[in-house]
Amino acid sequence: MATTATGGAFVDAVLAAVRAIPRGEVRSYAHIARLAGRPRGARQVARILAAAADPALPWHRVVRADGRIGFAPGSAGHREQARRLRAEGVVVRAGRVAPPAAEAPALDALLWAPR
DNA sequence: CTCATGACTAGCT
DNA sequence: TAGCTAGCCATGA
């Protein structure tokens, strides 16, 4: 137990946060890390998912901050994750999930009018 | 203890 | 828009 002392709770929080991701949605490693109480622990989140032995864990719903899949393109993990996401209705193209309203109608642009 | 690696991110060119 | 660099954090040699 004391191998990671301060990290035990973190691991538990990460797993809980990942399980809390709704089906058909995705979250970034940094986002999960923040929910777990470690804004700079994105890489540790990835490590935890890799070590997680829970088959029911929706690890495939965790992607990088820019929407791309963490696994290297062409690798088994990459294809597996893309396959699972598509099975949930998530649009995956060129190894990345559909961006949140990348192309919005002029109406939305007028309503938002940021910058 | 120091060095290298990685399912990461944000910033700069 | 795309590519590179530096920073961050835990694990293993």
mmCIF file of C-alpha atoms (C1' of nucleotides) in Angstrom:
data_model
loop_
_atom_site.group_PDB
_atom_site.id
_atom_site.type_symbol
_atom_site.label_atom_id
_atom_site.label_comp_id
_atom_site.label_asym_id
_atom_site.label_seq_id
_atom_site.Cartn_x
_atom_site.Cartn_y
_atom_site.Cartn_z
ATOM 1 C CA MET A 1 0.000 0.000 0.000
ATOM 2 C CA ALA A 2 2.580 2.536 0.765
ATOM 3 C CA THR A 3 4.295 2.247 -2.566
ATOM 4 C CA THR A 4 2.521 5.321 -3.788
ATOM 5 C CA ALA A 5 1.213 6.664 -0.474
ATOM 6 C CA THR A 6 -0.001 10.059 -1.715
ATOM 7 C CA GLY A 7 -1.111 8.626 -5.055
ATOM 8 C CA GLY A 8 -3.612 6.055 -3.784
ATOM 9 C CA ALA A 9 -6.464 8.517 -3.450
ATOM 10 C CA PHE A 10 -5.525 10.062 -6.751
ATOM 11 C CA VAL A 11 -5.843 6.747 -8.579
ATOM 12 C CA ASP A 12 -9.233 6.159 -6.997
ATOM 13 C CA ALA A 13 -10.420 9.637 -7.951
ATOM 14 C CA VAL A 14 -9.231 9.203 -11.530
ATOM 15 C CA LEU A 15 -11.052 5.906 -11.953
ATOM 16 C CA ALA A 16 -14.218 7.436 -10.508
ATOM 17 C CA ALA A 17 -13.984 10.442 -12.822
ATOM 18 C CA VAL A 18 -13.532 8.209 -15.871
ATOM 19 C CA ARG A 19 -16.521 6.092 -14.904
ATOM 20 C CA ALA A 20 -18.541 9.288 -14.571
ATOM 21 C CA ILE A 21 -18.078 10.157 -18.241
ATOM 22 C CA PRO A 22 -21.471 9.801 -19.989
ATOM 23 C CA ARG A 23 -21.735 7.324 -22.835
ATOM 24 C CA GLY A 24 -21.040 9.003 -26.167
ATOM 25 C CA GLU A 25 -18.999 11.771 -24.561
ATOM 26 C CA VAL A 26 -15.254 12.216 -24.173
ATOM 27 C CA ARG A 27 -12.994 14.005 -21.704
ATOM 28 C CA SER A 28 -9.341 15.034 -21.820
ATOM 29 C CA TYR A 29 -6.586 13.610 -19.607
ATOM 30 C CA ALA A 30 -6.041 17.058 -18.102
ATOM 31 C CA HIS A 31 -9.746 17.347 -17.347
ATOM 32 C CA ILE A 32 -9.793 14.041 -15.495
ATOM 33 C CA ALA A 33 -6.610 14.994 -13.681
ATOM 34 C CA ARG A 34 -8.193 18.255 -12.538
ATOM 35 C CA LEU A 35 -11.294 16.454 -11.239
ATOM 36 C CA ALA A 36 -8.986 14.091 -9.372
ATOM 37 C CA GLY A 37 -7.289 17.062 -7.764
ATOM 38 C CA ARG A 38 -4.122 17.176 -9.879
ATOM 39 C CA PRO A 39 -4.282 19.802 -12.664
ATOM 40 C CA ARG A 40 -0.764 18.823 -13.772
ATOM 41 C CA GLY A 41 -1.317 15.057 -13.600
ATOM 42 C CA ALA A 42 -2.507 14.369 -17.138
ATOM 43 C CA ARG A 43 0.363 11.975 -17.807
ATOM 44 C CA GLN A 44 -0.300 10.131 -14.584
ATOM 45 C CA VAL A 45 -3.925 9.681 -15.646
ATOM 46 C CA ALA A 46 -2.729 7.978 -18.814
ATOM 47 C CA ARG A 47 -0.441 5.755 -16.773
ATOM 48 C CA ILE A 48 -3.289 4.814 -14.435
ATOM 49 C CA LEU A 49 -5.574 3.899 -17.327
ATOM 50 C CA ALA A 50 -2.826 1.742 -18.800
ATOM 51 C CA ALA A 51 -2.459 -0.073 -15.485
ATOM 52 C CA ALA A 52 -6.197 -0.345 -14.814
ATOM 53 C CA ALA A 53 -7.403 -3.936 -14.976
ATOM 54 C CA ASP A 54 -11.107 -3.118 -14.902
ATOM 55 C CA PRO A 55 -12.724 -4.266 -18.191
ATOM 56 C CA ALA A 56 -15.785 -2.153 -17.374
ATOM 57 C CA LEU A 57 -13.718 1.007 -17.196
ATOM 58 C CA PRO A 58 -14.628 3.349 -20.094
ATOM 59 C CA TRP A 59 -11.000 4.338 -20.669
ATOM 60 C CA HIS A 60 -11.769 4.828 -24.361
ATOM 61 C CA ARG A 61 -13.704 7.989 -23.430
ATOM 62 C CA VAL A 62 -10.483 9.700 -22.388
ATOM 63 C CA VAL A 63 -8.627 11.506 -25.154
ATOM 64 C CA ARG A 64 -6.018 14.235 -25.454
ATOM 65 C CA ALA A 65 -6.763 17.928 -24.931
ATOM 66 C CA ASP A 66 -7.060 18.544 -28.673
ATOM 67 C CA GLY A 67 -9.406 15.588 -29.158
ATOM 68 C CA ARG A 68 -6.853 13.177 -30.561
ATOM 69 C CA ILE A 69 -6.449 9.625 -29.331
ATOM 70 C CA GLY A 70 -3.506 9.127 -27.012
ATOM 71 C CA PHE A 71 -2.276 5.893 -28.565
ATOM 72 C CA ALA A 72 0.083 6.034 -31.509
ATOM 73 C CA PRO A 73 -1.718 6.007 -34.890
ATOM 74 C CA GLY A 74 -1.916 2.475 -36.292
ATOM 75 C CA SER A 75 -1.320 0.797 -32.945
ATOM 76 C CA ALA A 76 -3.762 -1.771 -31.590
ATOM 77 C CA GLY A 77 -4.823 0.524 -28.767
ATOM 78 C CA HIS A 78 -5.514 3.345 -31.178
ATOM 79 C CA ARG A 79 -7.760 1.234 -33.376
ATOM 80 C CA GLU A 80 -9.479 -0.303 -30.372
ATOM 81 C CA GLN A 81 -10.284 3.078 -28.837
ATOM 82 C CA ALA A 82 -11.565 4.501 -32.124
ATOM 83 C CA ARG A 83 -13.709 1.401 -32.599
ATOM 84 C CA ARG A 84 -15.275 1.687 -29.134
ATOM 85 C CA LEU A 85 -15.958 5.393 -29.535
ATOM 86 C CA ARG A 86 -17.693 4.855 -32.853
ATOM 87 C CA ALA A 87 -19.748 2.110 -31.228
ATOM 88 C CA GLU A 88 -21.081 4.797 -28.885
ATOM 89 C CA GLY A 89 -21.882 7.224 -31.659
ATOM 90 C CA VAL A 90 -18.774 9.362 -31.340
ATOM 91 C CA VAL A 91 -17.460 10.629 -34.656
ATOM 92 C CA VAL A 92 -13.790 9.764 -35.036
ATOM 93 C CA ARG A 93 -11.872 11.069 -38.039
ATOM 94 C CA ALA A 94 -8.140 10.937 -38.681
ATOM 95 C CA GLY A 95 -7.561 9.659 -35.163
ATOM 96 C CA ARG A 96 -9.422 12.469 -33.460
ATOM 97 C CA VAL A 97 -12.944 12.993 -32.140
ATOM 98 C CA ALA A 98 -15.313 15.571 -33.591
ATOM 99 C CA PRO A 99 -14.430 19.007 -32.193
ATOM 100 C CA PRO A 100 -17.116 20.851 -30.167
ATOM 101 C CA ALA A 101 -18.873 23.002 -32.743
ATOM 102 C CA ALA A 102 -15.825 23.625 -34.910
ATOM 103 C CA GLU A 103 -18.056 24.880 -37.700
ATOM 104 C CA ALA A 104 -20.985 26.814 -36.299
ATOM 105 C CA PRO A 105 -23.704 28.579 -38.325
ATOM 106 C CA ALA A 106 -23.485 32.344 -38.806
ATOM 107 C CA LEU A 107 -26.284 32.718 -36.293
ATOM 108 C CA ASP A 108 -24.222 31.193 -33.509
ATOM 109 C CA ALA A 109 -21.283 33.329 -34.505
ATOM 110 C CA LEU A 110 -23.408 36.451 -34.223
ATOM 111 C CA LEU A 111 -24.822 35.395 -30.864
ATOM 112 C CA TRP A 112 -21.412 34.552 -29.481
ATOM 113 C CA ALA A 113 -19.358 37.277 -31.076
ATOM 114 C CA PRO A 114 -16.300 36.597 -28.931
ATOM 115 C CA ARG A 115 -13.088 38.517 -29.325
ATOM 116 C "C1'" DC B 1 20.880 9.650 -6.665
ATOM 117 C "C1'" DT B 2 20.772 10.704 -11.722
ATOM 118 C "C1'" DC B 3 19.070 9.683 -16.405
ATOM 119 C "C1'" DA B 4 15.604 8.271 -19.674
ATOM 120 C "C1'" DT B 5 10.720 7.384 -21.041
ATOM 121 C "C1'" DG B 6 5.788 8.311 -21.691
ATOM 122 C "C1'" DA B 7 -2.075 6.826 -23.566
ATOM 123 C "C1'" DC B 8 0.128 14.951 -21.759
ATOM 124 C "C1'" DT B 9 -0.276 20.329 -22.270
ATOM 125 C "C1'" DA B 10 0.509 24.991 -23.331
ATOM 126 C "C1'" DG B 11 3.190 28.226 -25.629
ATOM 127 C "C1'" DC B 12 6.046 29.917 -29.451
ATOM 128 C "C1'" DT B 13 7.729 30.107 -34.267
ATOM 129 C "C1'" DT C 1 -2.360 25.794 -39.827
ATOM 130 C "C1'" DA C 2 1.343 22.937 -38.673
ATOM 131 C "C1'" DG C 3 5.639 21.693 -36.296
ATOM 132 C "C1'" DC C 4 8.908 22.270 -32.413
ATOM 133 C "C1'" DT C 5 10.258 23.207 -27.546
ATOM 134 C "C1'" DA C 6 9.945 23.418 -22.730
ATOM 135 C "C1'" DG C 7 7.542 22.105 -18.569
ATOM 136 C "C1'" DC C 8 5.393 18.734 -15.545
ATOM 137 C "C1'" DC C 9 5.106 14.216 -12.818
ATOM 138 C "C1'" DA C 10 5.536 9.251 -11.768
ATOM 139 C "C1'" DT C 11 8.049 4.957 -12.809
ATOM 140 C "C1'" DG C 12 11.984 2.105 -13.984
ATOM 141 C "C1'" DA C 13 17.022 1.273 -14.986
#
